[in-house]
Coordinates of N, CA and C in Angstrom, one line a residue:
Chain X
X1 N 17.6 -26.6 -8.4 CA 17.0 -25.4 -7.9 C 16.6 -25.5 -6.5
X2 N 16.9 -24.4 -5.7 CA 16.5 -24.4 -4.3 C 15.0 -24.1 -4.2
X3 N 14.4 -24.7 -3.2 CA 13.0 -24.5 -3.0 C 12.4 -25.3 -2.0
X4 N 11.1 -25.3 -1.9 CA 10.3 -26.1 -0.9 C 9.4 -27.0 -1.6
X5 N 9.4 -28.2 -1.2 CA 8.5 -29.2 -1.9 C 7.5 -29.8 -0.9
X6 N 6.3 -29.6 -1.2 CA 5.2 -30.2 -0.4 C 4.6 -31.4 -1.1
X7 N 4.2 -32.4 -0.4 CA 3.5 -33.5 -1.0 C 2.6 -34.1 0.1
X8 N 1.4 -34.7 -0.3 CA 0.9 -34.6 -1.7 C 0.3 -33.3 -2.0
X9 N 0.0 -33.0 -3.2 CA -0.7 -31.7 -3.6 C -2.2 -31.8 -3.2
X10 N -2.8 -33.0 -3.4 CA -4.2 -33.2 -3.1 C -4.3 -34.5 -2.3
X11 N -5.1 -34.4 -1.3 CA -5.3 -35.5 -0.4 C -6.7 -35.6 0.1
X12 N -7.3 -36.8 0.1 CA -8.6 -37.0 0.6 C -8.5 -38.0 1.8
X13 N -9.3 -37.6 2.8 CA -9.2 -38.4 4.0 C -10.6 -38.7 4.5
X14 N -10.8 -39.9 5.1 CA -12.0 -40.2 5.7 C -12.0 -39.6 7.2
X15 N -13.1 -39.3 7.7 CA -13.1 -38.9 9.1 C -12.5 -39.9 10.0
X16 N -11.8 -39.5 11.0 CA -11.2 -40.4 11.9 C -9.8 -40.9 11.6
X17 N -9.3 -40.5 10.4 CA -8.0 -40.9 10.0 C -7.0 -39.8 10.2
X18 N -5.8 -40.2 10.6 CA -4.7 -39.2 10.6 C -4.0 -39.2 9.2
X19 N -3.5 -38.0 8.8 CA -2.8 -37.9 7.6 C -1.5 -37.0 7.9
X20 N -0.5 -37.3 7.1 CA 0.8 -36.6 7.3 C 1.1 -35.9 6.0
X21 N 1.4 -34.6 6.1 CA 1.8 -33.8 4.9 C 3.3 -33.6 5.0
X22 N 3.9 -33.8 3.9 CA 5.4 -33.7 3.8 C 5.8 -32.3 3.4
X23 N 6.9 -31.8 4.0 CA 7.5 -30.5 3.6 C 9.0 -30.7 3.7
X24 N 9.7 -30.4 2.5 CA 11.1 -30.6 2.4 C 11.7 -29.3 1.8
X25 N 12.8 -28.7 2.4 CA 13.4 -27.6 1.8 C 14.9 -27.8 1.6
X26 N 15.4 -27.2 0.5 CA 16.9 -27.3 0.3 C 17.5 -25.9 0.2
X27 N 16.8 -24.9 0.9 CA 17.3 -23.6 1.0 C 18.3 -23.3 2.1
X28 N 18.5 -24.3 2.9 CA 19.4 -24.2 4.1 C 18.8 -23.2 5.1
X29 N 17.5 -23.1 5.2 CA 16.8 -22.2 6.1 C 16.6 -22.9 7.5
X30 N 16.9 -22.1 8.5 CA 16.6 -22.6 9.9 C 15.2 -22.7 10.2
X31 N 14.4 -21.6 9.8 CA 13.0 -21.5 10.3 C 12.1 -22.1 9.3
X32 N 11.1 -22.9 9.8 CA 10.1 -23.5 8.9 C 8.7 -23.3 9.6
X33 N 7.7 -23.2 8.8 CA 6.4 -22.9 9.3 C 5.3 -23.7 8.6
X34 N 4.2 -23.9 9.3 CA 3.0 -24.5 8.7 C 1.8 -23.5 8.9
X35 N 1.2 -23.2 7.7 CA 0.0 -22.3 7.8 C -1.2 -23.1 7.2
X36 N -2.3 -22.6 7.6 CA -3.6 -23.1 7.1 C -4.3 -21.9 6.4
X37 N -4.9 -22.1 5.3 CA -5.7 -21.1 4.6 C -7.1 -21.6 4.3
X38 N -8.1 -20.9 4.7 CA -9.5 -21.2 4.4 C -10.0 -20.2 3.4
X39 N -11.0 -20.5 2.6 CA -11.5 -19.5 1.6 C -11.8 -18.2 2.3
X40 N -11.3 -17.1 1.7 CA -11.6 -15.8 2.1 C -10.9 -15.3 3.4
X41 N -10.0 -16.2 3.8 CA -9.3 -15.8 5.1 C -7.8 -15.7 4.8
X42 N -7.1 -15.0 5.7 CA -5.7 -15.0 5.7 C -5.1 -16.3 6.1
X43 N -3.8 -16.3 6.1 CA -3.0 -17.5 6.6 C -3.0 -17.5 8.1
X44 N -3.2 -18.7 8.6 CA -3.2 -18.8 10.1 C -2.1 -19.8 10.5
X45 N -1.3 -19.4 11.4 CA -0.1 -20.2 11.8 C -0.4 -21.4 12.7
X46 N 0.0 -22.6 12.2 CA -0.3 -23.8 13.0 C 0.9 -24.1 13.9
X47 N 2.1 -24.3 13.3 CA 3.3 -24.6 14.1 C 4.4 -23.9 13.4
X48 N 5.5 -23.7 14.2 CA 6.7 -23.2 13.6 C 7.9 -23.8 14.3
X49 N 9.0 -23.8 13.6 CA 10.3 -24.3 14.1 C 11.4 -23.4 13.7
X50 N 12.2 -23.0 14.7 CA 13.3 -22.1 14.4 C 14.6 -22.8 14.3
X51 N 14.6 -24.1 14.8 CA 15.9 -24.9 14.8 C 15.5 -26.3 14.9
X52 N 16.4 -27.2 14.4 CA 16.2 -28.6 14.5 C 15.9 -29.0 15.9
X53 N 15.0 -30.0 16.0 CA 14.6 -30.6 17.3 C 13.8 -29.6 18.2
X54 N 13.4 -28.5 17.7 CA 12.6 -27.6 18.4 C 11.4 -27.0 17.6
X55 N 10.2 -26.9 18.2 CA 9.1 -26.4 17.5 C 8.1 -25.8 18.5
X56 N 7.3 -24.9 18.0 CA 6.4 -24.1 18.9 C 5.0 -24.1 18.3
X57 N 4.0 -24.1 19.1 CA 2.6 -24.0 18.7 C 2.4 -22.6 18.1
X58 N 1.6 -22.5 17.1 CA 1.1 -21.3 16.6 C -0.3 -21.0 17.1
X59 N -1.1 -20.3 16.3 CA -2.4 -19.9 16.8 C -3.5 -21.0 16.8
X60 N -3.3 -22.0 16.0 CA -4.3 -23.0 15.8 C -3.7 -24.4 15.8
X61 N -2.9 -24.7 16.8 CA -2.2 -26.0 16.9 C -3.1 -27.2 17.2
X62 N -4.2 -27.0 17.8 CA -5.0 -28.1 18.3 C -5.4 -29.0 17.2
X63 N -5.1 -30.3 17.4 CA -5.5 -31.3 16.4 C -4.4 -31.5 15.3
X64 N -3.2 -30.9 15.5 CA -2.1 -31.0 14.6 C -0.8 -31.4 15.4
X65 N 0.1 -32.1 14.8 CA 1.4 -32.3 15.4 C 2.5 -32.2 14.3
X66 N 3.7 -31.9 14.8 CA 4.8 -31.8 13.9 C 6.1 -32.4 14.5
X67 N 7.1 -32.5 13.7 CA 8.4 -32.9 14.1 C 9.5 -32.2 13.3
X68 N 10.6 -32.0 13.9 CA 11.7 -31.4 13.2 C 13.0 -32.1 13.5
X69 N 13.2 -33.3 12.9 CA 14.3 -34.1 13.2 C 15.5 -33.8 12.3
X70 N 15.2 -33.2 11.1 CA 16.2 -32.7 10.2 C 16.0 -31.3 9.8
X71 N 17.0 -30.6 9.5 CA 16.9 -29.2 9.1 C 16.0 -29.0 7.9
X72 N 16.1 -30.0 7.0 CA 15.4 -29.9 5.7 C 13.9 -30.3 5.8
X73 N 13.5 -30.9 6.8 CA 12.2 -31.6 6.8 C 11.3 -31.1 8.0
X74 N 10.0 -30.8 7.7 CA 9.1 -30.4 8.8 C 7.7 -30.9 8.5
X75 N 7.5 -32.2 8.7 CA 6.2 -32.8 8.4 C 5.1 -32.4 9.3
X76 N 3.9 -32.3 8.8 CA 2.7 -32.0 9.6 C 1.7 -33.1 9.6
X77 N 1.3 -33.5 10.8 CA 0.3 -34.6 10.9 C -1.0 -33.9 11.3
X78 N -2.1 -34.2 10.5 CA -3.4 -33.7 10.8 C -4.1 -34.9 11.5
X79 N -4.4 -34.8 12.8 CA -5.0 -35.9 13.5 C -6.5 -35.9 13.4
X80 N -7.1 -37.0 13.9 CA -8.5 -37.1 13.9 C -9.1 -36.1 14.9
X81 N -8.3 -35.5 15.8 CA -8.8 -34.6 16.7 C -9.1 -33.2 16.1
X82 N -8.6 -33.0 14.9 CA -8.8 -31.7 14.3 C -10.3 -31.7 13.7
X83 N -11.1 -30.8 14.2 CA -12.5 -30.8 14.0 C -12.9 -30.5 12.5
X84 N -12.2 -29.6 11.9 CA -12.5 -29.1 10.6 C -11.2 -29.1 9.7
X85 N -10.7 -30.2 9.3 CA -9.4 -30.2 8.7 C -9.4 -29.9 7.2
X86 N -10.5 -29.8 6.6 CA -10.5 -29.5 5.1 C -10.0 -28.1 4.9
X87 N -8.9 -27.9 4.2 CA -8.3 -26.6 4.1 C -7.1 -26.8 3.1
X88 N -6.5 -25.6 2.8 CA -5.3 -25.6 2.0 C -4.1 -25.3 3.0
X89 N -3.1 -26.3 3.0 CA -2.0 -26.2 3.9 C -0.8 -25.8 3.2
X90 N -0.1 -24.8 3.8 CA 1.1 -24.2 3.2 C 2.3 -24.3 4.2
X91 N 3.4 -24.8 3.6 CA 4.6 -24.9 4.4 C 5.5 -23.7 3.9
X92 N 6.2 -23.1 4.8 CA 7.1 -22.0 4.4 C 8.4 -22.1 5.2
X93 N 9.4 -21.5 4.6 CA 10.7 -21.4 5.3 C 11.2 -20.0 5.3
X94 N 12.1 -19.7 6.2 CA 12.7 -18.3 6.2 C 14.1 -18.5 6.7
X95 N 15.0 -17.5 6.3 CA 16.4 -17.6 6.7 C 16.7 -17.3 8.1
X96 N 15.8 -16.6 8.8 CA 16.0 -16.3 10.2 C 14.8 -16.5 11.0
X97 N 14.9 -16.4 12.3 CA 13.7 -16.7 13.2 C 12.7 -15.6 13.1
X98 N 13.0 -14.4 12.8 CA 12.1 -13.3 12.9 C 11.9 -12.6 11.5
X99 N 12.2 -13.4 10.5 CA 12.0 -12.8 9.2 C 10.6 -12.9 8.7
X100 N 10.1 -11.9 8.0 CA 8.8 -12.0 7.3 C 9.0 -12.3 5.9
X101 N 10.2 -12.5 5.4 CA 10.4 -12.9 4.0 C 10.5 -14.4 3.9
X102 N 9.3 -14.9 3.6 CA 9.1 -16.4 3.6 C 9.0 -16.9 2.2
X103 N 9.5 -18.1 2.0 CA 9.3 -18.9 0.8 C 8.3 -20.0 1.0
X104 N 7.4 -20.1 0.2 CA 6.3 -21.0 0.4 C 6.4 -22.2 -0.6
X105 N 6.0 -23.4 -0.1 CA 5.8 -24.5 -1.0 C 4.5 -24.3 -1.8
X106 N 4.2 -25.3 -2.7 CA 3.0 -25.2 -3.5 C 1.7 -25.5 -2.8
X107 N 1.8 -26.0 -1.6 CA 0.6 -26.2 -0.9 C 0.1 -27.6 -1.0
X108 N -0.7 -28.1 0.0 CA -1.4 -29.3 0.0 C -2.8 -29.1 0.3
X109 N -3.7 -29.6 -0.6 CA -5.1 -29.3 -0.4 C -5.7 -30.6 0.2
X110 N -6.2 -30.5 1.4 CA -6.8 -31.7 2.1 C -8.3 -31.6 2.2
X111 N -8.9 -32.6 1.8 CA -10.4 -32.7 1.8 C -10.8 -33.9 2.7
X112 N -11.6 -33.7 3.6 CA -12.2 -34.8 4.5 C -13.5 -35.2 3.9
X113 N -13.7 -36.4 3.6 CA -14.9 -36.9 3.0 C -15.9 -37.4 4.1
Chain S
X1 N -11.2 -6.3 17.0 CA -10.5 -5.7 15.9 C -9.4 -6.6 15.3
X2 N -9.5 -6.8 14.0 CA -8.5 -7.7 13.4 C -7.2 -7.0 13.4
X3 N -6.1 -7.8 13.5 CA -4.8 -7.3 13.7 C -4.2 -6.7 12.4
X4 N -4.6 -7.3 11.2 CA -4.2 -6.7 9.9 C -5.5 -6.7 9.1
X5 N -5.9 -5.6 8.6 CA -7.1 -5.4 7.9 C -6.9 -5.0 6.5
X6 N -7.6 -5.7 5.6 CA -7.6 -5.3 4.2 C -9.0 -5.4 3.6
X7 N -9.3 -4.5 2.7 CA -10.6 -4.6 1.9 C -10.5 -5.9 1.0
X8 N -11.5 -6.7 1.2 CA -11.5 -8.0 0.4 C -11.6 -7.8 -1.1
X9 N -12.2 -6.7 -1.5 CA -12.4 -6.5 -2.9 C -13.6 -7.2 -3.5
X10 N -13.7 -7.5 -4.8 CA -12.6 -7.3 -5.7 C -12.4 -5.8 -6.1
X11 N -11.1 -5.4 -6.3 CA -10.7 -4.2 -6.8 C -10.5 -4.3 -8.3
X12 N -11.4 -3.7 -9.1 CA -11.3 -3.8 -10.5 C -10.7 -2.6 -11.1
X13 N -9.6 -2.7 -11.9 CA -9.0 -1.6 -12.6 C -8.8 -2.0 -14.1
X14 N -8.8 -0.9 -14.9 CA -8.5 -1.2 -16.3 C -7.0 -1.4 -16.6
X15 N -6.7 -2.1 -17.6 CA -5.3 -2.3 -18.0 C -4.6 -1.0 -18.2
X16 N -3.4 -0.9 -17.6 CA -2.6 0.4 -17.7 C -2.9 1.4 -16.6
X17 N -3.9 1.1 -15.8 CA -4.1 2.1 -14.7 C -3.3 1.7 -13.5
X18 N -3.4 2.6 -12.5 CA -2.7 2.3 -11.2 C -3.6 1.7 -10.2
X19 N -3.2 0.5 -9.7 CA -4.0 -0.2 -8.7 C -3.4 0.2 -7.3
X20 N -4.3 0.6 -6.4 CA -3.9 1.0 -5.1 C -4.5 0.0 -4.0
X21 N -3.7 -0.7 -3.3 CA -4.1 -1.6 -2.3 C -3.7 -1.2 -0.9
X22 N -4.7 -1.2 0.0 CA -4.4 -0.7 1.3 C -4.5 -1.7 2.4
X23 N -3.8 -1.4 3.5 CA -3.8 -2.3 4.6 C -3.6 -1.5 5.9
X24 N -4.3 -1.8 6.9 CA -4.1 -1.1 8.2 C -3.8 -2.2 9.3
X25 N -3.0 -1.9 10.3 CA -2.6 -2.8 11.3 C -2.8 -2.2 12.7
X26 N -3.0 -3.1 13.7 CA -3.3 -2.6 15.0 C -2.1 -2.5 16.0
X27 N -1.0 -3.2 15.7 CA 0.1 -3.2 16.6 C 1.0 -2.1 16.3
X28 N 1.0 -1.0 17.2 CA 1.7 0.2 16.9 C 3.3 -0.1 17.0
X29 N 3.7 -1.2 17.6 CA 5.1 -1.5 17.7 C 5.7 -2.2 16.5
X30 N 4.8 -2.6 15.5 CA 5.3 -3.3 14.4 C 6.3 -2.5 13.6
X31 N 7.3 -3.2 13.1 CA 8.4 -2.5 12.4 C 8.6 -3.1 11.0
X32 N 8.0 -4.2 10.7 CA 8.3 -4.9 9.4 C 7.0 -5.2 8.7
X33 N 7.0 -4.9 7.4 CA 5.8 -5.0 6.6 C 6.0 -5.7 5.3
X34 N 5.1 -6.5 4.8 CA 5.3 -7.3 3.6 C 4.1 -7.3 2.8
X35 N 4.3 -7.4 1.4 CA 3.2 -7.7 0.5 C 3.5 -9.0 -0.2
X36 N 2.5 -9.9 -0.2 CA 2.6 -11.2 -0.9 C 1.5 -11.2 -2.0
X37 N 1.8 -11.8 -3.1 CA 0.9 -12.0 -4.2 C 0.5 -13.5 -4.2
X38 N -0.8 -13.7 -4.4 CA -1.2 -15.1 -4.4 C -2.2 -15.3 -5.6
X39 N -1.8 -16.0 -6.6 CA -2.7 -16.4 -7.7 C -3.6 -17.5 -7.2
X40 N -4.8 -17.5 -7.8 CA -5.8 -18.4 -7.4 C -5.3 -19.9 -7.4
X41 N -5.5 -20.6 -6.3 CA -5.1 -21.9 -6.2 C -3.6 -22.2 -6.0
X42 N -2.8 -21.1 -5.9 CA -1.4 -21.2 -5.8 C -0.9 -20.7 -4.4
X43 N 0.4 -20.8 -4.1 CA 0.9 -20.3 -2.8 C 1.3 -18.9 -2.9
X44 N 1.4 -18.2 -1.8 CA 1.9 -16.8 -1.8 C 3.3 -16.7 -2.2
X45 N 3.7 -15.5 -2.8 CA 5.0 -15.2 -3.1 C 5.3 -13.8 -2.7
X46 N 6.4 -13.5 -2.1 CA 6.8 -12.2 -1.6 C 7.1 -11.3 -2.8
X47 N 6.5 -10.1 -2.8 CA 6.8 -9.1 -3.8 C 7.4 -7.9 -3.3
X48 N 7.1 -7.5 -2.0 CA 7.7 -6.3 -1.5 C 7.9 -6.4 0.0
X49 N 8.9 -5.8 0.6 CA 9.0 -5.7 2.0 C 9.4 -4.2 2.3
X50 N 8.9 -3.7 3.4 CA 9.2 -2.3 3.7 C 9.4 -2.2 5.2
X51 N 10.4 -1.4 5.6 CA 10.7 -1.3 7.0 C 10.7 0.1 7.6
X52 N 10.8 1.1 6.7 CA 10.9 2.5 7.1 C 9.8 3.3 6.5
X53 N 9.4 4.4 7.2 CA 8.4 5.2 6.7 C 8.7 5.8 5.3
X54 N 7.7 5.9 4.4 CA 8.0 6.5 3.1 C 7.7 5.5 2.0
X55 N 8.3 5.7 0.9 CA 8.0 4.9 -0.3 C 9.2 4.0 -0.6
X56 N 8.9 2.8 -1.1 CA 10.0 1.9 -1.6 C 9.5 1.4 -3.0
X57 N 10.3 1.6 -4.0 CA 9.9 1.3 -5.4 C 10.7 0.1 -5.9
X58 N 10.0 -0.8 -6.6 CA 10.6 -1.9 -7.2 C 9.9 -2.2 -8.5
X59 N 10.5 -1.7 -9.6 CA 9.8 -1.9 -10.9 C 8.5 -1.2 -10.9
X60 N 7.4 -1.9 -11.2 CA 6.1 -1.3 -11.3 C 5.4 -1.2 -9.9
X61 N 6.0 -1.7 -8.9 CA 5.5 -1.8 -7.5 C 6.1 -0.7 -6.7
X62 N 5.2 -0.1 -5.9 CA 5.7 0.9 -4.9 C 4.9 0.6 -3.6
X63 N 5.7 0.3 -2.5 CA 5.1 0.1 -1.2 C 5.3 1.4 -0.4
X64 N 4.2 1.8 0.3 CA 4.2 3.0 1.1 C 3.9 2.7 2.5
X65 N 4.6 3.3 3.4 CA 4.4 3.0 4.9 C 4.3 4.3 5.6
X66 N 3.3 4.3 6.5 CA 3.1 5.4 7.4 C 2.8 4.8 8.8
X67 N 3.8 4.7 9.6 CA 3.7 4.1 10.9 C 2.8 4.9 11.9
X68 N 2.8 6.2 11.7 CA 2.0 7.0 12.6 C 0.5 6.7 12.4
X69 N 0.1 6.5 11.2 CA -1.2 6.2 10.8 C -1.5 4.7 10.8
X70 N -0.4 3.9 11.0 CA -0.5 2.4 11.0 C -1.2 1.9 9.7
X71 N -0.5 2.3 8.7 CA -1.1 2.2 7.3 C 0.0 1.8 6.4
X72 N -0.2 0.8 5.6 CA 0.8 0.4 4.5 C 0.0 0.2 3.2
X73 N 0.5 0.6 2.1 CA -0.2 0.4 0.9 C 0.8 -0.1 -0.2
X74 N 0.2 -0.6 -1.3 CA 0.9 -1.1 -2.4 C 0.3 -0.5 -3.7
X75 N 1.1 0.2 -4.4 CA 0.7 0.7 -5.7 C 1.3 -0.1 -6.8
X76 N 0.4 -0.5 -7.8 CA 0.9 -1.2 -9.0 C 0.6 -0.3 -10.2
X77 N 1.7 0.2 -10.8 CA 1.6 1.1 -12.0 C 1.5 0.2 -13.2
X78 N 0.8 0.8 -14.2 CA 0.7 0.2 -15.5 C 0.1 -1.3 -15.3
X79 N -1.0 -1.4 -14.6 CA -1.5 -2.7 -14.3 C -1.7 -3.6 -15.5
X80 N -1.4 -4.8 -15.4 CA -1.6 -5.8 -16.4 C -2.5 -6.9 -16.0
X81 N -3.2 -7.5 -17.0 CA -4.1 -8.7 -16.6 C -3.3 -9.7 -15.8
X82 N -2.1 -9.9 -16.0 CA -1.3 -10.8 -15.2 C -1.1 -10.4 -13.8
X83 N -1.4 -9.2 -13.4 CA -1.4 -8.8 -12.0 C -2.6 -9.2 -11.3
X84 N -3.6 -9.7 -12.0 CA -4.9 -10.2 -11.3 C -4.5 -11.3 -10.3
X85 N -4.8 -11.1 -9.1 CA -4.4 -12.0 -8.0 C -4.9 -11.5 -6.7
X86 N -4.7 -12.2 -5.6 CA -5.0 -11.7 -4.3 C -3.7 -11.2 -3.7
X87 N -3.8 -10.0 -3.1 CA -2.6 -9.5 -2.5 C -2.7 -9.5 -1.0
X88 N -1.8 -10.1 -0.3 CA -1.8 -10.3 1.1 C -0.9 -9.3 1.8
X89 N -1.3 -8.6 2.7 CA -0.5 -7.7 3.6 C -0.1 -8.5 4.8
X90 N 1.2 -8.4 5.2 CA 1.6 -9.2 6.4 C 2.5 -8.3 7.2
X91 N 2.4 -8.4 8.5 CA 3.0 -7.5 9.5 C 3.7 -8.4 10.6
X92 N 4.9 -8.1 11.0 CA 5.5 -8.8 12.1 C 5.1 -8.1 13.4
X93 N 4.4 -8.9 14.3 CA 4.0 -8.3 15.5 C 5.2 -8.1 16.4
X94 N 5.0 -7.1 17.4 CA 6.2 -6.7 18.2 C 6.4 -7.4 19.5
X95 N 5.5 -8.2 19.9 CA 5.6 -8.9 21.2 C 6.1 -10.3 21.2
X96 N 7.0 -10.6 22.1 CA 7.5 -12.0 22.2 C 8.1 -12.5 20.9
X97 N 7.8 -13.7 20.5 CA 8.2 -14.2 19.2 C 7.6 -13.3 18.1
X98 N 8.4 -12.8 17.3 CA 7.9 -11.9 16.3 C 7.1 -12.6 15.2
X99 N 5.9 -12.8 15.4 CA 5.0 -13.5 14.6 C 4.6 -12.7 13.3
X100 N 4.6 -13.4 12.2 CA 4.1 -12.8 11.0 C 2.6 -13.0 10.9
X101 N 1.9 -11.9 10.8 CA 0.4 -11.9 10.8 C -0.1 -11.5 9.4
X102 N -0.9 -12.3 8.8 CA -1.4 -12.0 7.5 C -2.8 -11.4 7.5
X103 N -3.1 -10.4 6.7 CA -4.4 -10.0 6.4 C -5.1 -11.0 5.5
X104 N -6.4 -10.9 5.3 CA -7.2 -11.8 4.5 C -7.0 -11.6 3.0
X105 N -6.4 -10.5 2.6 CA -6.1 -10.2 1.2 C -7.1 -9.4 0.5
X106 N -6.7 -8.7 -0.5 CA -7.5 -8.0 -1.5 C -7.4 -8.6 -2.8
X107 N -8.5 -8.9 -3.4 CA -8.5 -9.5 -4.7 C -8.5 -8.4 -5.8
X108 N -7.5 -8.4 -6.6 CA -7.4 -7.4 -7.7 C -7.7 -8.1 -9.0
X109 N -8.6 -7.4 -9.8 CA -8.9 -7.9 -11.2 C -8.5 -6.8 -12.1
X110 N -7.6 -7.0 -13.1 CA -7.2 -6.1 -14.1 C -7.9 -6.5 -15.4
X111 N -8.7 -5.6 -15.9 CA -9.5 -6.0 -17.1 C -8.9 -5.3 -18.3
X112 N -8.9 -6.0 -19.5 CA -8.3 -5.4 -20.7 C -9.1 -4.2 -21.2

């Protein structure tokens, strides 16, 4: 079945540690996105990539980094520079660069202890 | 002013009633509008997209768009307890990279 797989689903991190969230899709989509969701808030865009080897900052990129070495994969690293990293992280993909019809993974819930 | 605004709710409706969810947006140049449903603790899923003024129906769901009033709504007919979720309105902004902007969502509770 086609879809997006995020891992891990739950992650605990000590302050000062970097963590990497995995996102893999087999939908053959060019565009991939990382969003962050905090309680009672909408989704905020962290990074997006419209094509392999290219990615752009979203609205809240500070303290995060990404790579897009393969079409299927778009991992997100939450660095120690991110001041408030506890959140629900969502990876999504879309068939085109300007589509609003996105498919989401199941999400990764990060808690900083 | 928030770019996409929704009443946070909860909107409580009895089973079988029509649920009406509303969304306003600030970018007058926006052309594409979407409704996502998000169950508690889960990821969003697309349920409706609308691009032209008027109504678009899909099963029990009807999306309504009024670009002049910068208003988009979602009607859910014959509401079921399984419709209880948060509904996110999303709009593609018109400037530069066409960014998808989400509202904070309206929580819908359908009670038996």
